[in-house]
PDB file of C-alpha atoms in Angstrom:
ATOM      1  CA  ALA A 197     131.282 159.952  92.430  1.00 68.00           C
ATOM      2  CA  GLN A 198     130.403 157.609  89.621  1.00 78.00           C
ATOM      3  CA  LYS A 199     128.692 159.349  86.817  1.00 93.00           C
ATOM      4  CA  ILE A 200     127.213 156.072  85.362  1.00 97.00           C
ATOM      5  CA  THR A 201     126.210 153.103  87.496  1.00 97.00           C
ATOM      6  CA  GLN A 202     125.556 149.785  86.214  1.00 97.00           C
ATOM      7  CA  THR A 203     124.760 147.575  89.263  1.00 96.00           C
ATOM      8  CA  GLN A 204     124.407 144.182  87.458  1.00 97.00           C
ATOM      9  CA  PRO A 205     127.936 142.639  86.721  1.00 96.00           C
ATOM     10  CA  GLY A 206     126.203 139.659  84.982  1.00 96.00           C
ATOM     11  CA  MET A 207     122.810 138.744  83.790  1.00 97.00           C
ATOM     12  CA  PHE A 208     121.424 135.611  82.212  1.00 97.00           C
ATOM     13  CA  VAL A 209     118.276 135.490  80.167  1.00 98.00           C
ATOM     14  CA  GLN A 210     116.451 132.481  78.269  1.00 98.00           C
ATOM     15  CA  GLU A 211     116.574 132.749  74.488  1.00 98.00           C
ATOM     16  CA  LYS A 212     113.440 134.491  73.158  1.00 98.00           C
ATOM     17  CA  GLU A 213     112.833 136.204  76.388  1.00 98.00           C
ATOM     18  CA  ALA A 214     113.131 139.823  77.130  1.00 98.00           C
ATOM     19  CA  VAL A 215     115.804 141.301  79.508  1.00 98.00           C
ATOM     20  CA  THR A 216     116.336 144.562  81.243  1.00 98.00           C
ATOM     21  CA  LEU A 217     119.913 145.779  81.867  1.00 98.00           C
ATOM     22  CA  ASP A 218     119.984 148.573  84.516  1.00 98.00           C
ATOM     23  CA  CYS A 219     121.819 152.002  84.232  1.00 98.00           C
ATOM     24  CA  THR A 220     121.539 155.098  86.571  1.00 98.00           C
ATOM     25  CA  TYR A 221     123.287 158.252  85.828  1.00 98.00           C
ATOM     26  CA  ASP A 222     124.389 161.463  87.795  1.00 96.00           C
ATOM     27  CA  THR A 223     124.662 164.900  86.162  1.00 95.00           C
ATOM     28  CA  SER A 224     123.703 168.352  87.018  1.00 92.00           C
ATOM     29  CA  ASP A 225     123.585 169.356  83.361  1.00 91.00           C
ATOM     30  CA  GLN A 226     120.236 169.908  81.622  1.00 91.00           C
ATOM     31  CA  SER A 227     121.605 168.868  78.217  1.00 90.00           C
ATOM     32  CA  TYR A 228     123.182 165.278  77.976  1.00 93.00           C
ATOM     33  CA  GLY A 229     122.840 162.187  76.001  1.00 93.00           C
ATOM     34  CA  LEU A 230     122.736 158.592  77.088  1.00 95.00           C
ATOM     35  CA  PHE A 231     124.020 155.697  75.017  1.00 95.00           C
ATOM     36  CA  TRP A 232     124.197 152.053  75.084  1.00 97.00           C
ATOM     37  CA  TYR A 233     126.866 150.064  73.408  1.00 97.00           C
ATOM     38  CA  LYS A 234     127.474 146.307  73.016  1.00 97.00           C
ATOM     39  CA  GLN A 235     130.999 144.986  73.102  1.00 97.00           C
ATOM     40  CA  PRO A 236     131.450 141.313  71.937  1.00 96.00           C
ATOM     41  CA  SER A 237     134.605 139.476  72.667  1.00 94.00           C
ATOM     42  CA  SER A 238     136.201 140.978  69.536  1.00 92.00           C
ATOM     43  CA  GLY A 239     136.328 144.290  71.417  1.00 94.00           C
ATOM     44  CA  GLU A 240     134.667 146.362  68.969  1.00 94.00           C
ATOM     45  CA  MET A 241     132.086 148.935  70.318  1.00 95.00           C
ATOM     46  CA  ILE A 242     128.590 148.388  68.649  1.00 94.00           C
ATOM     47  CA  PHE A 243     126.161 151.344  69.018  1.00 93.00           C
ATOM     48  CA  LEU A 244     122.682 150.362  69.980  1.00 96.00           C
ATOM     49  CA  ILE A 245     120.637 153.159  70.982  1.00 96.00           C
ATOM     50  CA  TYR A 246     120.507 156.983  72.130  1.00 94.00           C
ATOM     51  CA  GLN A 247     118.347 158.977  74.270  1.00 95.00           C
ATOM     52  CA  GLY A 248     118.665 162.864  74.499  1.00 93.00           C
ATOM     53  CA  SER A 249     117.756 164.499  77.669  1.00 94.00           C
ATOM     54  CA  TYR A 250     115.033 166.463  76.101  1.00 93.00           C
ATOM     55  CA  ASP A 251     113.621 163.586  74.235  1.00 92.00           C
ATOM     56  CA  GLU A 252     110.152 163.028  75.404  1.00 90.00           C
ATOM     57  CA  GLN A 253     109.528 159.686  74.024  1.00 95.00           C
ATOM     58  CA  ASN A 254     111.759 156.733  74.846  1.00 97.00           C
ATOM     59  CA  ALA A 255     114.082 155.575  72.181  1.00 97.00           C
ATOM     60  CA  THR A 256     113.573 152.355  70.150  1.00 97.00           C
ATOM     61  CA  GLU A 257     115.795 150.582  67.692  1.00 96.00           C
ATOM     62  CA  GLY A 258     114.457 147.383  66.607  1.00 97.00           C
ATOM     63  CA  ARG A 259     114.755 144.890  69.521  1.00 98.00           C
ATOM     64  CA  TYR A 260     116.336 147.524  71.878  1.00 98.00           C
ATOM     65  CA  SER A 261     114.351 150.070  73.725  1.00 98.00           C
ATOM     66  CA  LEU A 262     115.389 152.648  76.263  1.00 98.00           C
ATOM     67  CA  ASN A 263     113.301 152.993  79.408  1.00 97.00           C
ATOM     68  CA  PHE A 264     114.155 156.615  80.310  1.00 97.00           C
ATOM     69  CA  GLN A 265     113.034 157.853  83.551  1.00 97.00           C
ATOM     70  CA  LYS A 266     114.345 161.360  83.952  1.00 96.00           C
ATOM     71  CA  ALA A 267     113.385 162.071  87.515  1.00 95.00           C
ATOM     72  CA  ARG A 268     114.966 158.836  88.588  1.00 96.00           C
ATOM     73  CA  LYS A 269     117.923 159.482  86.448  1.00 97.00           C
ATOM     74  CA  SER A 270     117.804 155.940  85.100  1.00 98.00           C
ATOM     75  CA  ALA A 271     118.196 154.834  81.351  1.00 98.00           C
ATOM     76  CA  ASN A 272     117.679 151.155  81.277  1.00 98.00           C
ATOM     77  CA  LEU A 273     118.151 149.122  78.258  1.00 98.00           C
ATOM     78  CA  VAL A 274     115.474 146.514  77.325  1.00 98.00           C
ATOM     79  CA  ILE A 275     116.277 143.749  74.925  1.00 98.00           C
ATOM     80  CA  SER A 276     113.354 141.885  73.498  1.00 97.00           C
ATOM     81  CA  ALA A 277     113.138 138.516  72.034  1.00 97.00           C
ATOM     82  CA  SER A 278     116.792 137.590  73.048  1.00 98.00           C
ATOM     83  CA  GLN A 279     118.962 135.810  70.858  1.00 98.00           C
ATOM     84  CA  LEU A 280     122.190 133.850  71.274  1.00 98.00           C
ATOM     85  CA  GLY A 281     124.210 136.554  69.502  1.00 97.00           C
ATOM     86  CA  ASP A 282     123.135 138.959  72.117  1.00 98.00           C
ATOM     87  CA  SER A 283     125.696 137.628  74.517  1.00 98.00           C
ATOM     88  CA  ALA A 284     128.228 140.069  75.106  1.00 98.00           C
ATOM     89  CA  MET A 285     129.164 142.973  77.410  1.00 98.00           C
ATOM     90  CA  TYR A 286     126.804 145.985  77.474  1.00 98.00           C
ATOM     91  CA  PHE A 287     127.987 149.531  78.473  1.00 98.00           C
ATOM     92  CA  CYS A 288     125.793 152.491  79.410  1.00 98.00           C
ATOM     93  CA  ALA A 289     127.397 155.783  78.559  1.00 96.00           C
ATOM     94  CA  MET A 290     126.667 159.521  79.084  1.00 95.00           C
ATOM     95  CA  ARG A 291     127.655 162.587  77.306  1.00 93.00           C
ATOM     96  CA  GLU A 292     127.355 165.804  79.234  1.00 90.00           C
ATOM     97  CA  GLY A 293     127.563 169.312  78.066  1.00 78.00           C
ATOM     98  CA  TRP A 294     127.589 168.660  74.391  1.00 66.00           C
ATOM     99  CA  ARG A 295     126.043 171.884  73.416  1.00 63.00           C
ATOM    100  CA  SER A 296     129.215 173.672  74.424  1.00 58.00           C
ATOM    101  CA  GLY A 297     131.611 171.574  72.450  1.00 63.00           C
ATOM    102  CA  ASN A 298     133.033 168.222  72.097  1.00 78.00           C
ATOM    103  CA  THR A 299     132.941 166.242  75.159  1.00 87.00           C
ATOM    104  CA  PRO A 300     133.595 162.551  75.541  1.00 91.00           C
ATOM    105  CA  LEU A 301     131.448 159.680  76.677  1.00 93.00           C
ATOM    106  CA  VAL A 302     131.776 158.316  80.268  1.00 95.00           C
ATOM    107  CA  PHE A 303     131.030 154.758  80.596  1.00 97.00           C
ATOM    108  CA  GLY A 304     129.654 152.518  83.421  1.00 97.00           C
ATOM    109  CA  LYS A 305     131.223 149.312  84.529  1.00 96.00           C
ATOM    110  CA  GLY A 306     129.282 147.230  82.192  1.00 97.00           C
ATOM    111  CA  THR A 307     126.943 144.270  82.314  1.00 98.00           C
ATOM    112  CA  ARG A 308     127.815 140.863  80.852  1.00 98.00           C
ATOM    113  CA  LEU A 309     124.701 139.240  79.260  1.00 98.00           C
ATOM    114  CA  SER A 310     124.659 135.581  78.727  1.00 98.00           C
ATOM    115  CA  VAL A 311     121.780 134.276  76.677  1.00 98.00           C
ATOM    116  CA  ILE A 312     120.925 130.655  77.133  1.00 97.00           C
ATOM    117  CA  ALA A 313     119.429 128.297  74.681  1.00 95.00           C
TER     118      ALA A 313
ATOM    119  CA  GLY B 198     127.569 156.189  57.902  1.00 57.00           C
ATOM    120  CA  ALA B 199     130.699 157.656  59.483  1.00 59.00           C
ATOM    121  CA  VAL B 200     133.614 155.246  59.972  1.00 88.00           C
ATOM    122  CA  VAL B 201     136.409 155.470  62.327  1.00 94.00           C
ATOM    123  CA  SER B 202     139.350 153.075  61.426  1.00 95.00           C
ATOM    124  CA  GLN B 203     142.259 151.969  63.891  1.00 96.00           C
ATOM    125  CA  HIS B 204     145.321 150.327  63.102  1.00 96.00           C
ATOM    126  CA  PRO B 205     146.815 147.967  64.106  1.00 97.00           C
ATOM    127  CA  SER B 206     144.187 145.657  65.515  1.00 96.00           C
ATOM    128  CA  TRP B 207     146.893 144.083  67.617  1.00 97.00           C
ATOM    129  CA  VAL B 208     150.502 144.405  68.290  1.00 98.00           C
ATOM    130  CA  ILE B 209     153.141 142.645  70.393  1.00 98.00           C
ATOM    131  CA  CYS B 210     156.247 144.623  71.314  1.00 96.00           C
ATOM    132  CA  LYS B 211     159.376 144.180  73.418  1.00 97.00           C
ATOM    133  CA  SER B 212     159.624 146.044  76.832  1.00 97.00           C
ATOM    134  CA  GLY B 213     161.227 149.355  76.375  1.00 97.00           C
ATOM    135  CA  THR B 214     160.111 149.943  72.611  1.00 97.00           C
ATOM    136  CA  SER B 215     157.477 152.413  71.287  1.00 97.00           C
ATOM    137  CA  VAL B 216     154.211 151.602  69.611  1.00 98.00           C
ATOM    138  CA  LYS B 217     152.176 153.768  67.501  1.00 98.00           C
ATOM    139  CA  ILE B 218     148.428 153.328  67.154  1.00 98.00           C
ATOM    140  CA  GLU B 219     146.774 155.282  64.408  1.00 97.00           C
ATOM    141  CA  CYS B 220     143.049 156.376  64.366  1.00 96.00           C
ATOM    142  CA  ARG B 221     141.516 157.788  61.175  1.00 94.00           C
ATOM    143  CA  SER B 222     138.028 159.250  60.509  1.00 91.00           C
ATOM    144  CA  LEU B 223     137.315 157.847  56.918  1.00 91.00           C
ATOM    145  CA  ASP B 224     134.696 159.990  55.589  1.00 85.00           C
ATOM    146  CA  PHE B 225     134.261 163.022  57.995  1.00 85.00           C
ATOM    147  CA  GLN B 226     136.610 165.427  59.597  1.00 86.00           C
ATOM    148  CA  ALA B 227     137.112 164.877  63.210  1.00 85.00           C
ATOM    149  CA  THR B 228     138.548 168.046  65.178  1.00 84.00           C
ATOM    150  CA  THR B 229     138.435 166.128  68.257  1.00 89.00           C
ATOM    151  CA  MET B 230     139.004 162.421  68.885  1.00 93.00           C
ATOM    152  CA  PHE B 231     139.107 160.525  72.362  1.00 95.00           C
ATOM    153  CA  TRP B 232     141.419 157.709  73.389  1.00 97.00           C
ATOM    154  CA  TYR B 233     140.293 155.115  75.949  1.00 98.00           C
ATOM    155  CA  ARG B 234     142.132 152.319  77.647  1.00 98.00           C
ATOM    156  CA  GLN B 235     140.285 149.157  78.650  1.00 97.00           C
ATOM    157  CA  PHE B 236     141.767 146.641  80.948  1.00 93.00           C
ATOM    158  CA  PRO B 237     140.504 142.858  80.865  1.00 91.00           C
ATOM    159  CA  LYS B 238     136.897 142.713  82.164  1.00 89.00           C
ATOM    160  CA  GLN B 239     136.779 146.543  82.918  1.00 93.00           C
ATOM    161  CA  SER B 240     135.150 149.536  81.541  1.00 95.00           C
ATOM    162  CA  LEU B 241     136.441 152.057  78.899  1.00 97.00           C
ATOM    163  CA  MET B 242     138.531 154.594  80.742  1.00 97.00           C
ATOM    164  CA  LEU B 243     139.111 158.005  78.983  1.00 96.00           C
ATOM    165  CA  MET B 244     143.000 158.701  78.693  1.00 97.00           C
ATOM    166  CA  ALA B 245     143.077 161.833  76.586  1.00 96.00           C
ATOM    167  CA  THR B 246     141.144 164.231  74.269  1.00 94.00           C
ATOM    168  CA  SER B 247     142.950 164.878  71.067  1.00 91.00           C
ATOM    169  CA  ASN B 248     142.438 168.035  69.387  1.00 88.00           C
ATOM    170  CA  GLU B 249     143.543 168.895  65.792  1.00 87.00           C
ATOM    171  CA  GLY B 250     146.252 171.399  65.683  1.00 85.00           C
ATOM    172  CA  SER B 251     146.585 171.666  69.362  1.00 87.00           C
ATOM    173  CA  LYS B 252     148.124 169.674  72.346  1.00 90.00           C
ATOM    174  CA  ALA B 253     146.039 166.998  73.724  1.00 93.00           C
ATOM    175  CA  THR B 254     144.169 167.076  77.067  1.00 94.00           C
ATOM    176  CA  TYR B 255     145.012 164.312  79.423  1.00 96.00           C
ATOM    177  CA  GLU B 256     142.917 162.847  82.274  1.00 96.00           C
ATOM    178  CA  GLN B 257     144.387 162.818  85.740  1.00 95.00           C
ATOM    179  CA  GLY B 258     146.768 160.050  86.200  1.00 95.00           C
ATOM    180  CA  VAL B 259     147.750 159.632  82.513  1.00 96.00           C
ATOM    181  CA  GLU B 260     151.262 160.286  81.754  1.00 95.00           C
ATOM    182  CA  LYS B 261     151.608 162.775  78.739  1.00 94.00           C
ATOM    183  CA  ASP B 262     155.240 161.933  78.263  1.00 95.00           C
ATOM    184  CA  LYS B 263     154.461 158.121  78.063  1.00 96.00           C
ATOM    185  CA  PHE B 264     151.289 158.223  75.977  1.00 97.00           C
ATOM    186  CA  LEU B 265     152.103 160.778  73.209  1.00 96.00           C
ATOM    187  CA  ILE B 266     149.105 161.884  71.218  1.00 95.00           C
ATOM    188  CA  ASN B 267     149.344 163.701  67.852  1.00 92.00           C
ATOM    189  CA  HIS B 268     146.468 165.056  65.968  1.00 90.00           C
ATOM    190  CA  ALA B 269     148.208 166.606  62.999  1.00 83.00           C
ATOM    191  CA  SER B 270     145.018 166.536  60.498  1.00 88.00           C
ATOM    192  CA  LEU B 271     141.283 166.602  60.644  1.00 88.00           C
ATOM    193  CA  THR B 272     141.402 162.849  59.972  1.00 91.00           C
ATOM    194  CA  LEU B 273     144.127 161.401  61.863  1.00 93.00           C
ATOM    195  CA  SER B 274     145.126 161.078  65.436  1.00 94.00           C
ATOM    196  CA  THR B 275     148.009 158.930  66.664  1.00 96.00           C
ATOM    197  CA  LEU B 276     148.714 157.548  70.115  1.00 97.00           C
ATOM    198  CA  THR B 277     152.292 156.404  70.739  1.00 97.00           C
ATOM    199  CA  VAL B 278     153.076 154.370  73.781  1.00 98.00           C
ATOM    200  CA  THR B 279     156.657 155.164  74.571  1.00 97.00           C
ATOM    201  CA  SER B 280     159.136 152.836  76.400  1.00 97.00           C
ATOM    202  CA  ALA B 281     156.293 150.239  76.828  1.00 97.00           C
ATOM    203  CA  HIS B 282     156.251 148.075  79.813  1.00 96.00           C
ATOM    204  CA  PRO B 283     154.119 145.050  80.477  1.00 97.00           C
ATOM    205  CA  GLU B 284     151.750 147.032  82.726  1.00 96.00           C
ATOM    206  CA  ASP B 285     150.813 149.019  79.508  1.00 97.00           C
ATOM    207  CA  SER B 286     149.411 145.908  77.995  1.00 97.00           C
ATOM    208  CA  SER B 287     145.935 146.853  77.374  1.00 97.00           C
ATOM    209  CA  PHE B 288     143.040 147.445  74.933  1.00 97.00           C
ATOM    210  CA  TYR B 289     143.219 150.880  73.460  1.00 98.00           C
ATOM    211  CA  ILE B 290     140.438 152.238  71.564  1.00 97.00           C
ATOM    212  CA  CYS B 291     139.787 155.605  69.846  1.00 97.00           C
ATOM    213  CA  SER B 292     136.446 157.537  69.246  1.00 95.00           C
ATOM    214  CA  ALA B 293     135.283 160.467  67.457  1.00 90.00           C
ATOM    215  CA  MET B 294     131.910 162.374  67.601  1.00 80.00           C
ATOM    216  CA  TRP B 295     129.607 162.947  64.629  1.00 75.00           C
ATOM    217  CA  GLY B 296     127.309 165.765  65.460  1.00 74.00           C
ATOM    218  CA  SER B 297     126.081 165.703  69.162  1.00 71.00           C
ATOM    219  CA  THR B 298     124.410 162.193  69.096  1.00 76.00           C
ATOM    220  CA  GLU B 299     126.657 159.914  67.468  1.00 80.00           C
ATOM    221  CA  ALA B 300     130.009 158.509  68.562  1.00 86.00           C
ATOM    222  CA  PHE B 301     132.088 156.152  66.342  1.00 91.00           C
ATOM    223  CA  PHE B 302     134.795 153.855  67.479  1.00 95.00           C
ATOM    224  CA  GLY B 303     137.662 152.383  66.046  1.00 96.00           C
ATOM    225  CA  GLN B 304     138.177 148.682  66.083  1.00 95.00           C
ATOM    226  CA  GLY B 305     140.620 148.934  68.937  1.00 96.00           C
ATOM    227  CA  THR B 306     144.304 147.796  69.464  1.00 97.00           C
ATOM    228  CA  ARG B 307     145.366 145.036  71.762  1.00 97.00           C
ATOM    229  CA  LEU B 308     148.702 145.906  72.919  1.00 98.00           C
ATOM    230  CA  THR B 309     150.893 143.155  74.504  1.00 97.00           C
ATOM    231  CA  VAL B 310     154.194 144.091  75.823  1.00 97.00           C
ATOM    232  CA  VAL B 311     156.501 141.160  76.552  1.00 97.00           C
TER     233      VAL B 311
END
């Protein structure tokens, strides 16, 4: 079963508008972390935002915010005031069981965001 | 912040040869590093977990004899693609955790086998 599901292969957004990228996850762990990364065409993985399963408030980092709905197991990324430079691939990822040791991130299939001038 | 450096950024090799990719943690000690592979327009798939001083743990379907991982020090993990073939052409990227909430990635290596 997919641990991380990103249902939007591609998204378009007008410059200066806000956009929401969807992510749902599946875990039976109580302790887990959710991450969003941006991957431009260069391939580098750029960390955007993190949400811990015990965090009561939604994470925010500048123009990025994470809409965390624990009961629905969703962790959508909201990008406000989109810029042309935001065009890239966006990956949602989860880390389970981190309290018991080093565990890897598991990634969704990604969403390609295109910002239109 | 913590940085992970990966080298080379890209490499072209002939079929049948071996290629070594290095992943270094520059300002922290990484007892565990992770190696991912990414095919074009696809997601990052975990290949193996590299543990300092012990054998790597490979994901199902990943050939351990083909993808040799060595983690001889707390700052260096290497991935060697042995007897490379065109189907091994891919983007390989390493990662190390900093604490529980931060994952740092190398720049990635684009391998093309001709």
